[in-house]
Amino acid sequence: MKILVLGSGAGGGYPQWNCNCEMCSGVRRGTTRASWRTQSSIAVSRDGQHWVLLNASPDLGHQLRSNPALHPCGAPRDTPIKAVVLLDAQIDHVTGLLSLREGPPIDLYSTPSVFEELTTGLPILPVLQHYCGVHWHLLPVAGEQTAAEFHVDALPGLSLRAIAIPGKAPPYSPRRNDPSVGDNIALLIEDTATGKSVFYAPGLASVGGPEMLWMEEASCVLVDGTFWTEDEMIESRLGAKAASEMGHLPQTSRPGRPGMIAALDRIGARRKVLIHINNSNPILDEQGVQRLQLADHGIEVAYDGMEIEL
Ligand code: HKS
Ligand code: ZN
Ligand code: ZN
């Protein structure tokens, strides 16, 4: 199985257009060693010819141009992207669908909750009906059903599992403060020929018992790397909200609240990778002490263009 990191940044990317924090101004000035990042999305394939996109970032057009594996080949109009799975309805994860409008109907896999957001509060799907059209594939994760196994028609040999995870509905949603099962899912994708698997969760509000069990099954995890500390945005005077209020588990622990590093310490995956990294996160600095700390725990930081072969 091949995994291609199309974008490794959080919403806004890195550096963020309106931000003068240490990380953003440092990379603009050339005093911080870090690479620019587009908004998060990955592509997965078995054969390198047929790919499924996990989330569709607003930077999708740029991401497709930059990755030869995703260029058209053969017919006059063609694409190796055979399907899209959405893990939530956040703007930074779904608006790239609009950049696929010139192609064939999009085979779109998501939960009832996400389909509802994308037909009401952010009506991308009705809009796309006037362009390429969308084939809906509903993943039954709602109410009491918290996990569902499925297959993507064009990628036989991959077994996918959608898993409800804790999180919030997007800021534009009328259901923002009334979370329900299916607002946020993680994906566990297994190559049935090799048994190798990847767990993808760019937004993870907490790692409880169920998340831990799913993560333990994976050969590789790509998980929420948004914030280093709970109060990162507040302390740098970038925002008013703590990481947990935004549905993101910070990497570092605080009293009684283990962080992502502690969670990753408890699993046996061969590759542990942070993705969806916010512009404020000191782990962006390749020469920072935080990178050494991560390395001590066997944790990698995703970058745009990163390829993982399992
Ligand atoms: C900045 C942003 C921070 C950021 C926050 C979140 C907030 C929002 C919500 C996020 C993201 C980037 N880049 N989505 O100002 O520095 O309240 O649900 O997901 O990608 S969480
Ligand atoms: Zn985000
Ligand atoms: Zn910044």
PDB file of N, CA and C in Angstrom, residues 195-273:
ATOM      1  N   GLY A 195      -1.980  -7.439   4.647  1.00  0.00           N
ATOM      2  CA  GLY A 195      -2.389  -7.267   6.040  1.00  0.00           C
ATOM      3  C   GLY A 195      -1.892  -5.962   6.646  1.00  0.00           C
ATOM      4  N   LYS A 196      -1.132  -5.165   5.872  1.00  0.00           N
ATOM      5  CA  LYS A 196      -0.633  -3.886   6.387  1.00  0.00           C
ATOM      6  C   LYS A 196      -1.766  -2.859   6.423  1.00  0.00           C
ATOM      7  N   SER A 197      -1.710  -1.946   7.381  1.00  0.00           N
ATOM      8  CA  SER A 197      -2.825  -1.000   7.490  1.00  0.00           C
ATOM      9  C   SER A 197      -2.375   0.370   7.958  1.00  0.00           C
ATOM     10  N   VAL A 198      -3.176   1.365   7.607  1.00  0.00           N
ATOM     11  CA  VAL A 198      -2.903   2.732   8.031  1.00  0.00           C
ATOM     12  C   VAL A 198      -4.135   3.287   8.745  1.00  0.00           C
ATOM     13  N   PHE A 199      -3.895   4.034   9.813  1.00  0.00           N
ATOM     14  CA  PHE A 199      -4.962   4.696  10.563  1.00  0.00           C
ATOM     15  C   PHE A 199      -4.811   6.189  10.322  1.00  0.00           C
ATOM     16  N   TYR A 200      -5.873   6.843   9.816  1.00  0.00           N
ATOM     17  CA  TYR A 200      -5.795   8.271   9.509  1.00  0.00           C
ATOM     18  C   TYR A 200      -6.816   9.052  10.339  1.00  0.00           C
ATOM     19  N   ALA A 201      -6.343  10.007  11.109  1.00  0.00           N
ATOM     20  CA  ALA A 201      -7.225  10.841  11.935  1.00  0.00           C
ATOM     21  C   ALA A 201      -6.588  12.216  12.110  1.00  0.00           C
ATOM     22  N   PRO A 202      -6.788  13.124  11.122  1.00  0.00           N
ATOM     23  CA  PRO A 202      -6.148  14.439  11.209  1.00  0.00           C
ATOM     24  C   PRO A 202      -6.725  15.322  12.316  1.00  0.00           C
ATOM     25  N   GLY A 203      -7.916  14.985  12.772  1.00  0.00           N
ATOM     26  CA  GLY A 203      -8.500  15.688  13.918  1.00  0.00           C
ATOM     27  C   GLY A 203      -8.919  14.652  14.942  1.00  0.00           C
ATOM     28  N   LEU A 204      -8.378  14.744  16.142  1.00  0.00           N
ATOM     29  CA  LEU A 204      -8.686  13.761  17.181  1.00  0.00           C
ATOM     30  C   LEU A 204      -8.749  14.520  18.501  1.00  0.00           C
ATOM     31  N   ALA A 205      -9.948  14.623  19.067  1.00  0.00           N
ATOM     32  CA  ALA A 205     -10.120  15.439  20.267  1.00  0.00           C
ATOM     33  C   ALA A 205      -9.545  14.756  21.498  1.00  0.00           C
ATOM     34  N   SER A 206      -9.586  13.426  21.499  1.00  0.00           N
ATOM     35  CA  SER A 206      -9.002  12.681  22.607  1.00  0.00           C
ATOM     36  C   SER A 206      -8.749  11.249  22.149  1.00  0.00           C
ATOM     37  N   VAL A 207      -7.876  10.576  22.851  1.00  0.00           N
ATOM     38  CA  VAL A 207      -7.601   9.176  22.532  1.00  0.00           C
ATOM     39  C   VAL A 207      -8.067   8.342  23.706  1.00  0.00           C
ATOM     40  N   GLY A 208      -9.268   7.813  23.590  1.00  0.00           N
ATOM     41  CA  GLY A 208      -9.828   6.968  24.643  1.00  0.00           C
ATOM     42  C   GLY A 208      -9.607   5.507  24.314  1.00  0.00           C
ATOM     43  N   GLY A 209     -10.278   4.640  25.062  1.00  0.00           N
ATOM     44  CA  GLY A 209     -10.133   3.196  24.889  1.00  0.00           C
ATOM     45  C   GLY A 209     -10.374   2.739  23.451  1.00  0.00           C
ATOM     46  N   PRO A 210     -11.525   3.109  22.853  1.00  0.00           N
ATOM     47  CA  PRO A 210     -11.817   2.627  21.498  1.00  0.00           C
ATOM     48  C   PRO A 210     -10.785   3.104  20.470  1.00  0.00           C
ATOM     49  N   GLU A 211     -10.391   4.385  20.532  1.00  0.00           N
ATOM     50  CA  GLU A 211      -9.399   4.902  19.576  1.00  0.00           C
ATOM     51  C   GLU A 211      -8.089   4.131  19.729  1.00  0.00           C
ATOM     52  N   MET A 212      -7.730   3.873  20.994  1.00  0.00           N
ATOM     53  CA  MET A 212      -6.488   3.152  21.269  1.00  0.00           C
ATOM     54  C   MET A 212      -6.518   1.760  20.632  1.00  0.00           C
ATOM     55  N   LEU A 213      -7.660   1.080  20.736  1.00  0.00           N
ATOM     56  CA  LEU A 213      -7.763  -0.262  20.160  1.00  0.00           C
ATOM     57  C   LEU A 213      -7.594  -0.239  18.646  1.00  0.00           C
ATOM     58  N   TRP A 214      -8.234   0.747  17.983  1.00  0.00           N
ATOM     59  CA  TRP A 214      -8.113   0.840  16.525  1.00  0.00           C
ATOM     60  C   TRP A 214      -6.686   1.189  16.127  1.00  0.00           C
ATOM     61  N   MET A 215      -6.082   2.107  16.883  1.00  0.00           N
ATOM     62  CA  MET A 215      -4.716   2.519  16.545  1.00  0.00           C
ATOM     63  C   MET A 215      -3.736   1.368  16.722  1.00  0.00           C
ATOM     64  N   GLU A 216      -4.040   0.498  17.668  1.00  0.00           N
ATOM     65  CA  GLU A 216      -3.159  -0.640  17.916  1.00  0.00           C
ATOM     66  C   GLU A 216      -3.167  -1.637  16.763  1.00  0.00           C
ATOM     67  N   GLU A 217      -4.217  -1.597  15.950  1.00  0.00           N
ATOM     68  CA  GLU A 217      -4.292  -2.519  14.808  1.00  0.00           C
ATOM     69  C   GLU A 217      -3.430  -2.068  13.647  1.00  0.00           C
ATOM     70  N   ALA A 218      -3.020  -0.806  13.641  1.00  0.00           N
ATOM     71  CA  ALA A 218      -2.431  -0.220  12.437  1.00  0.00           C
ATOM     72  C   ALA A 218      -0.912  -0.393  12.374  1.00  0.00           C
ATOM     73  N   SER A 219      -0.388  -0.620  11.159  1.00  0.00           N
ATOM     74  CA  SER A 219       1.063  -0.652  10.972  1.00  0.00           C
ATOM     75  C   SER A 219       1.624   0.761  10.954  1.00  0.00           C
ATOM     76  N   CYS A 220       0.751   1.720  10.591  1.00  0.00           N
ATOM     77  CA  CYS A 220       1.177   3.117  10.485  1.00  0.00           C
ATOM     78  C   CYS A 220       0.017   3.998  10.945  1.00  0.00           C
ATOM     79  N   VAL A 221       0.291   4.971  11.786  1.00  0.00           N
ATOM     80  CA  VAL A 221      -0.759   5.921  12.158  1.00  0.00           C
ATOM     81  C   VAL A 221      -0.362   7.328  11.702  1.00  0.00           C
ATOM     82  N   LEU A 222      -1.335   8.033  11.137  1.00  0.00           N
ATOM     83  CA  LEU A 222      -1.152   9.437  10.748  1.00  0.00           C
ATOM     84  C   LEU A 222      -2.216  10.193  11.536  1.00  0.00           C
ATOM     85  N   VAL A 223      -1.786  10.886  12.587  1.00  0.00           N
ATOM     86  CA  VAL A 223      -2.771  11.456  13.512  1.00  0.00           C
ATOM     87  C   VAL A 223      -2.556  12.941  13.800  1.00  0.00           C
ATOM     88  N   ASP A 224      -3.556  13.497  14.451  1.00  0.00           N
ATOM     89  CA  ASP A 224      -3.667  14.921  14.788  1.00  0.00           C
ATOM     90  C   ASP A 224      -2.378  15.512  15.353  1.00  0.00           C
ATOM     91  N   GLY A 225      -1.729  16.377  14.570  1.00  0.00           N
ATOM     92  CA  GLY A 225      -0.524  17.052  15.040  1.00  0.00           C
ATOM     93  C   GLY A 225      -0.736  18.548  15.145  1.00  0.00           C
ATOM     94  N   THR A 226      -1.986  18.983  15.318  1.00  0.00           N
ATOM     95  CA  THR A 226      -2.311  20.412  15.241  1.00  0.00           C
ATOM     96  C   THR A 226      -1.501  21.260  16.216  1.00  0.00           C
ATOM     97  N   PHE A 227      -1.583  20.924  17.507  1.00  0.00           N
ATOM     98  CA  PHE A 227      -0.985  21.795  18.521  1.00  0.00           C
ATOM     99  C   PHE A 227       0.007  21.048  19.412  1.00  0.00           C
ATOM    100  N   TRP A 228       1.059  21.759  19.812  1.00  0.00           N
ATOM    101  CA  TRP A 228       2.040  21.201  20.745  1.00  0.00           C
ATOM    102  C   TRP A 228       1.493  21.276  22.171  1.00  0.00           C
ATOM    103  N   THR A 229       0.916  22.455  22.524  1.00  0.00           N
ATOM    104  CA  THR A 229       0.358  22.602  23.881  1.00  0.00           C
ATOM    105  C   THR A 229      -1.113  23.004  23.829  1.00  0.00           C
ATOM    106  N   GLU A 230      -1.784  22.772  24.938  1.00  0.00           N
ATOM    107  CA  GLU A 230      -3.209  23.091  25.066  1.00  0.00           C
ATOM    108  C   GLU A 230      -3.472  24.588  24.842  1.00  0.00           C
ATOM    109  N   ASP A 231      -2.561  25.453  25.329  1.00  0.00           N
ATOM    110  CA  ASP A 231      -2.817  26.903  25.290  1.00  0.00           C
ATOM    111  C   ASP A 231      -1.987  27.650  24.261  1.00  0.00           C
ATOM    112  N   GLU A 232      -1.481  26.919  23.284  1.00  0.00           N
ATOM    113  CA  GLU A 232      -0.581  27.497  22.285  1.00  0.00           C
ATOM    114  C   GLU A 232      -1.133  28.757  21.604  1.00  0.00           C
ATOM    115  N   MET A 233      -2.391  28.714  21.205  1.00  0.00           N
ATOM    116  CA  MET A 233      -2.985  29.852  20.495  1.00  0.00           C
ATOM    117  C   MET A 233      -3.167  31.042  21.434  1.00  0.00           C
ATOM    118  N   ILE A 234      -3.527  30.741  22.675  1.00  0.00           N
ATOM    119  CA  ILE A 234      -3.780  31.806  23.650  1.00  0.00           C
ATOM    120  C   ILE A 234      -2.465  32.477  24.054  1.00  0.00           C
ATOM    121  N   GLU A 235      -1.461  31.641  24.376  1.00  0.00           N
ATOM    122  CA  GLU A 235      -0.181  32.195  24.844  1.00  0.00           C
ATOM    123  C   GLU A 235       0.533  33.016  23.776  1.00  0.00           C
ATOM    124  N   SER A 236       0.368  32.650  22.522  1.00  0.00           N
ATOM    125  CA  SER A 236       0.997  33.437  21.446  1.00  0.00           C
ATOM    126  C   SER A 236       0.080  34.566  20.977  1.00  0.00           C
ATOM    127  N   ARG A 237      -1.006  34.777  21.648  1.00  0.00           N
ATOM    128  CA  ARG A 237      -2.001  35.814  21.327  1.00  0.00           C
ATOM    129  C   ARG A 237      -2.520  35.694  19.883  1.00  0.00           C
ATOM    130  N   LEU A 238      -2.728  34.445  19.470  1.00  0.00           N
ATOM    131  CA  LEU A 238      -3.237  34.201  18.118  1.00  0.00           C
ATOM    132  C   LEU A 238      -4.728  33.935  18.124  1.00  0.00           C
ATOM    133  N   GLY A 239      -5.235  33.534  19.271  1.00  0.00           N
ATOM    134  CA  GLY A 239      -6.642  33.183  19.346  1.00  0.00           C
ATOM    135  C   GLY A 239      -7.060  33.028  20.792  1.00  0.00           C
ATOM    136  N   ALA A 240      -8.351  32.784  20.985  1.00  0.00           N
ATOM    137  CA  ALA A 240      -8.884  32.737  22.341  1.00  0.00           C
ATOM    138  C   ALA A 240      -9.154  31.318  22.823  1.00  0.00           C
ATOM    139  N   LYS A 241      -9.045  30.364  21.895  1.00  0.00           N
ATOM    140  CA  LYS A 241      -9.484  29.013  22.258  1.00  0.00           C
ATOM    141  C   LYS A 241      -8.334  28.061  22.525  1.00  0.00           C
ATOM    142  N   ALA A 242      -8.560  27.178  23.508  1.00  0.00           N
ATOM    143  CA  ALA A 242      -7.599  26.122  23.809  1.00  0.00           C
ATOM    144  C   ALA A 242      -7.772  24.989  22.798  1.00  0.00           C
ATOM    145  N   ALA A 243      -6.724  24.165  22.687  1.00  0.00           N
ATOM    146  CA  ALA A 243      -6.745  23.050  21.730  1.00  0.00           C
ATOM    147  C   ALA A 243      -7.990  22.183  21.921  1.00  0.00           C
ATOM    148  N   SER A 244      -8.285  21.831  23.168  1.00  0.00           N
ATOM    149  CA  SER A 244      -9.408  20.916  23.412  1.00  0.00           C
ATOM    150  C   SER A 244     -10.740  21.542  22.989  1.00  0.00           C
ATOM    151  N   GLU A 245     -10.852  22.873  23.113  1.00  0.00           N
ATOM    152  CA  GLU A 245     -12.093  23.538  22.679  1.00  0.00           C
ATOM    153  C   GLU A 245     -12.258  23.488  21.169  1.00  0.00           C
ATOM    154  N   MET A 246     -11.147  23.248  20.461  1.00  0.00           N
ATOM    155  CA  MET A 246     -11.211  23.177  19.001  1.00  0.00           C
ATOM    156  C   MET A 246     -11.205  21.740  18.502  1.00  0.00           C
ATOM    157  N   GLY A 247     -11.293  20.775  19.438  1.00  0.00           N
ATOM    158  CA  GLY A 247     -11.361  19.374  19.031  1.00  0.00           C
ATOM    159  C   GLY A 247     -10.021  18.757  18.669  1.00  0.00           C
ATOM    160  N   HIS A 248      -8.935  19.289  19.239  1.00  0.00           N
ATOM    161  CA  HIS A 248      -7.605  18.744  18.940  1.00  0.00           C
ATOM    162  C   HIS A 248      -6.853  18.398  20.223  1.00  0.00           C
ATOM    163  N   LEU A 249      -6.292  17.183  20.268  1.00  0.00           N
ATOM    164  CA  LEU A 249      -5.484  16.751  21.412  1.00  0.00           C
ATOM    165  C   LEU A 249      -4.048  17.233  21.212  1.00  0.00           C
ATOM    166  N   PRO A 250      -3.520  18.067  22.144  1.00  0.00           N
ATOM    167  CA  PRO A 250      -2.137  18.542  21.962  1.00  0.00           C
ATOM    168  C   PRO A 250      -1.133  17.409  22.158  1.00  0.00           C
ATOM    169  N   GLN A 251       0.067  17.612  21.625  1.00  0.00           N
ATOM    170  CA  GLN A 251       1.093  16.571  21.739  1.00  0.00           C
ATOM    171  C   GLN A 251       1.561  16.375  23.181  1.00  0.00           C
ATOM    172  N   THR A 252       1.692  17.476  23.919  1.00  0.00           N
ATOM    173  CA  THR A 252       2.245  17.358  25.270  1.00  0.00           C
ATOM    174  C   THR A 252       1.144  17.123  26.306  1.00  0.00           C
ATOM    175  N   SER A 253       1.531  16.472  27.396  1.00  0.00           N
ATOM    176  CA  SER A 253       0.581  16.163  28.473  1.00  0.00           C
ATOM    177  C   SER A 253       0.498  17.319  29.445  1.00  0.00           C
ATOM    178  N   ARG A 254      -0.623  17.439  30.137  1.00  0.00           N
ATOM    179  CA  ARG A 254      -0.677  18.300  31.315  1.00  0.00           C
ATOM    180  C   ARG A 254      -1.265  17.456  32.435  1.00  0.00           C
ATOM    181  N   PRO A 255      -1.201  17.980  33.690  1.00  0.00           N
ATOM    182  CA  PRO A 255      -1.581  17.127  34.817  1.00  0.00           C
ATOM    183  C   PRO A 255      -2.934  16.446  34.600  1.00  0.00           C
ATOM    184  N   GLY A 256      -2.916  15.122  34.642  1.00  0.00           N
ATOM    185  CA  GLY A 256      -4.147  14.357  34.515  1.00  0.00           C
ATOM    186  C   GLY A 256      -4.675  14.227  33.100  1.00  0.00           C
ATOM    187  N   ARG A 257      -4.007  14.881  32.123  1.00  0.00           N
ATOM    188  CA  ARG A 257      -4.474  14.833  30.727  1.00  0.00           C
ATOM    189  C   ARG A 257      -3.337  14.423  29.798  1.00  0.00           C
ATOM    190  N   PRO A 258      -3.173  13.112  29.577  1.00  0.00           N
ATOM    191  CA  PRO A 258      -2.091  12.666  28.693  1.00  0.00           C
ATOM    192  C   PRO A 258      -2.270  13.222  27.289  1.00  0.00           C
ATOM    193  N   GLY A 259      -1.184  13.618  26.660  1.00  0.00           N
ATOM    194  CA  GLY A 259      -1.240  14.163  25.305  1.00  0.00           C
ATOM    195  C   GLY A 259      -0.997  13.081  24.256  1.00  0.00           C
ATOM    196  N   MET A 260      -0.842  13.519  23.006  1.00  0.00           N
ATOM    197  CA  MET A 260      -0.700  12.571  21.889  1.00  0.00           C
ATOM    198  C   MET A 260       0.583  11.754  21.999  1.00  0.00           C
ATOM    199  N   ILE A 261       1.676  12.377  22.479  1.00  0.00           N
ATOM    200  CA  ILE A 261       2.937  11.624  22.588  1.00  0.00           C
ATOM    201  C   ILE A 261       2.748  10.439  23.530  1.00  0.00           C
ATOM    202  N   ALA A 262       2.074  10.685  24.658  1.00  0.00           N
ATOM    203  CA  ALA A 262       1.837   9.605  25.633  1.00  0.00           C
ATOM    204  C   ALA A 262       0.967   8.517  25.021  1.00  0.00           C
ATOM    205  N   ALA A 263      -0.028   8.925  24.233  1.00  0.00           N
ATOM    206  CA  ALA A 263      -0.903   7.929  23.594  1.00  0.00           C
ATOM    207  C   ALA A 263      -0.101   7.086  22.608  1.00  0.00           C
ATOM    208  N   LEU A 264       0.741   7.757  21.802  1.00  0.00           N
ATOM    209  CA  LEU A 264       1.515   7.034  20.789  1.00  0.00           C
ATOM    210  C   LEU A 264       2.545   6.093  21.425  1.00  0.00           C
ATOM    211  N   ASP A 265       3.025   6.480  22.629  1.00  0.00           N
ATOM    212  CA  ASP A 265       3.970   5.616  23.348  1.00  0.00           C
ATOM    213  C   ASP A 265       3.360   4.244  23.643  1.00  0.00           C
ATOM    214  N   ARG A 266       2.031   4.198  23.712  1.00  0.00           N
ATOM    215  CA  ARG A 266       1.373   2.947  24.124  1.00  0.00           C
ATOM    216  C   ARG A 266       1.014   2.034  22.950  1.00  0.00           C
ATOM    217  N   ILE A 267       1.286   2.471  21.716  1.00  0.00           N
ATOM    218  CA  ILE A 267       0.936   1.598  20.586  1.00  0.00           C
ATOM    219  C   ILE A 267       2.182   1.074  19.875  1.00  0.00           C
ATOM    220  N   GLY A 268       1.994  -0.010  19.122  1.00  0.00           N
ATOM    221  CA  GLY A 268       3.160  -0.685  18.526  1.00  0.00           C
ATOM    222  C   GLY A 268       3.386  -0.402  17.049  1.00  0.00           C
ATOM    223  N   ALA A 269       2.691   0.583  16.480  1.00  0.00           N
ATOM    224  CA  ALA A 269       2.811   0.853  15.040  1.00  0.00           C
ATOM    225  C   ALA A 269       4.272   1.080  14.648  1.00  0.00           C
ATOM    226  N   ARG A 270       4.622   0.641  13.422  1.00  0.00           N
ATOM    227  CA  ARG A 270       5.998   0.812  12.944  1.00  0.00           C
ATOM    228  C   ARG A 270       6.267   2.269  12.582  1.00  0.00           C
ATOM    229  N   ARG A 271       5.248   2.958  12.046  1.00  0.00           N
ATOM    230  CA  ARG A 271       5.408   4.372  11.727  1.00  0.00           C
ATOM    231  C   ARG A 271       4.366   5.169  12.510  1.00  0.00           C
ATOM    232  N   LYS A 272       4.813   6.194  13.204  1.00  0.00           N
ATOM    233  CA  LYS A 272       3.923   7.098  13.937  1.00  0.00           C
ATOM    234  C   LYS A 272       4.170   8.501  13.401  1.00  0.00           C
ATOM    235  N   VAL A 273       3.170   9.076  12.762  1.00  0.00           N
ATOM    236  CA  VAL A 273       3.381  10.320  12.021  1.00  0.00           C
ATOM    237  C   VAL A 273       2.331  11.349  12.421  1.00  0.00           C
TER     238      VAL A 273
END
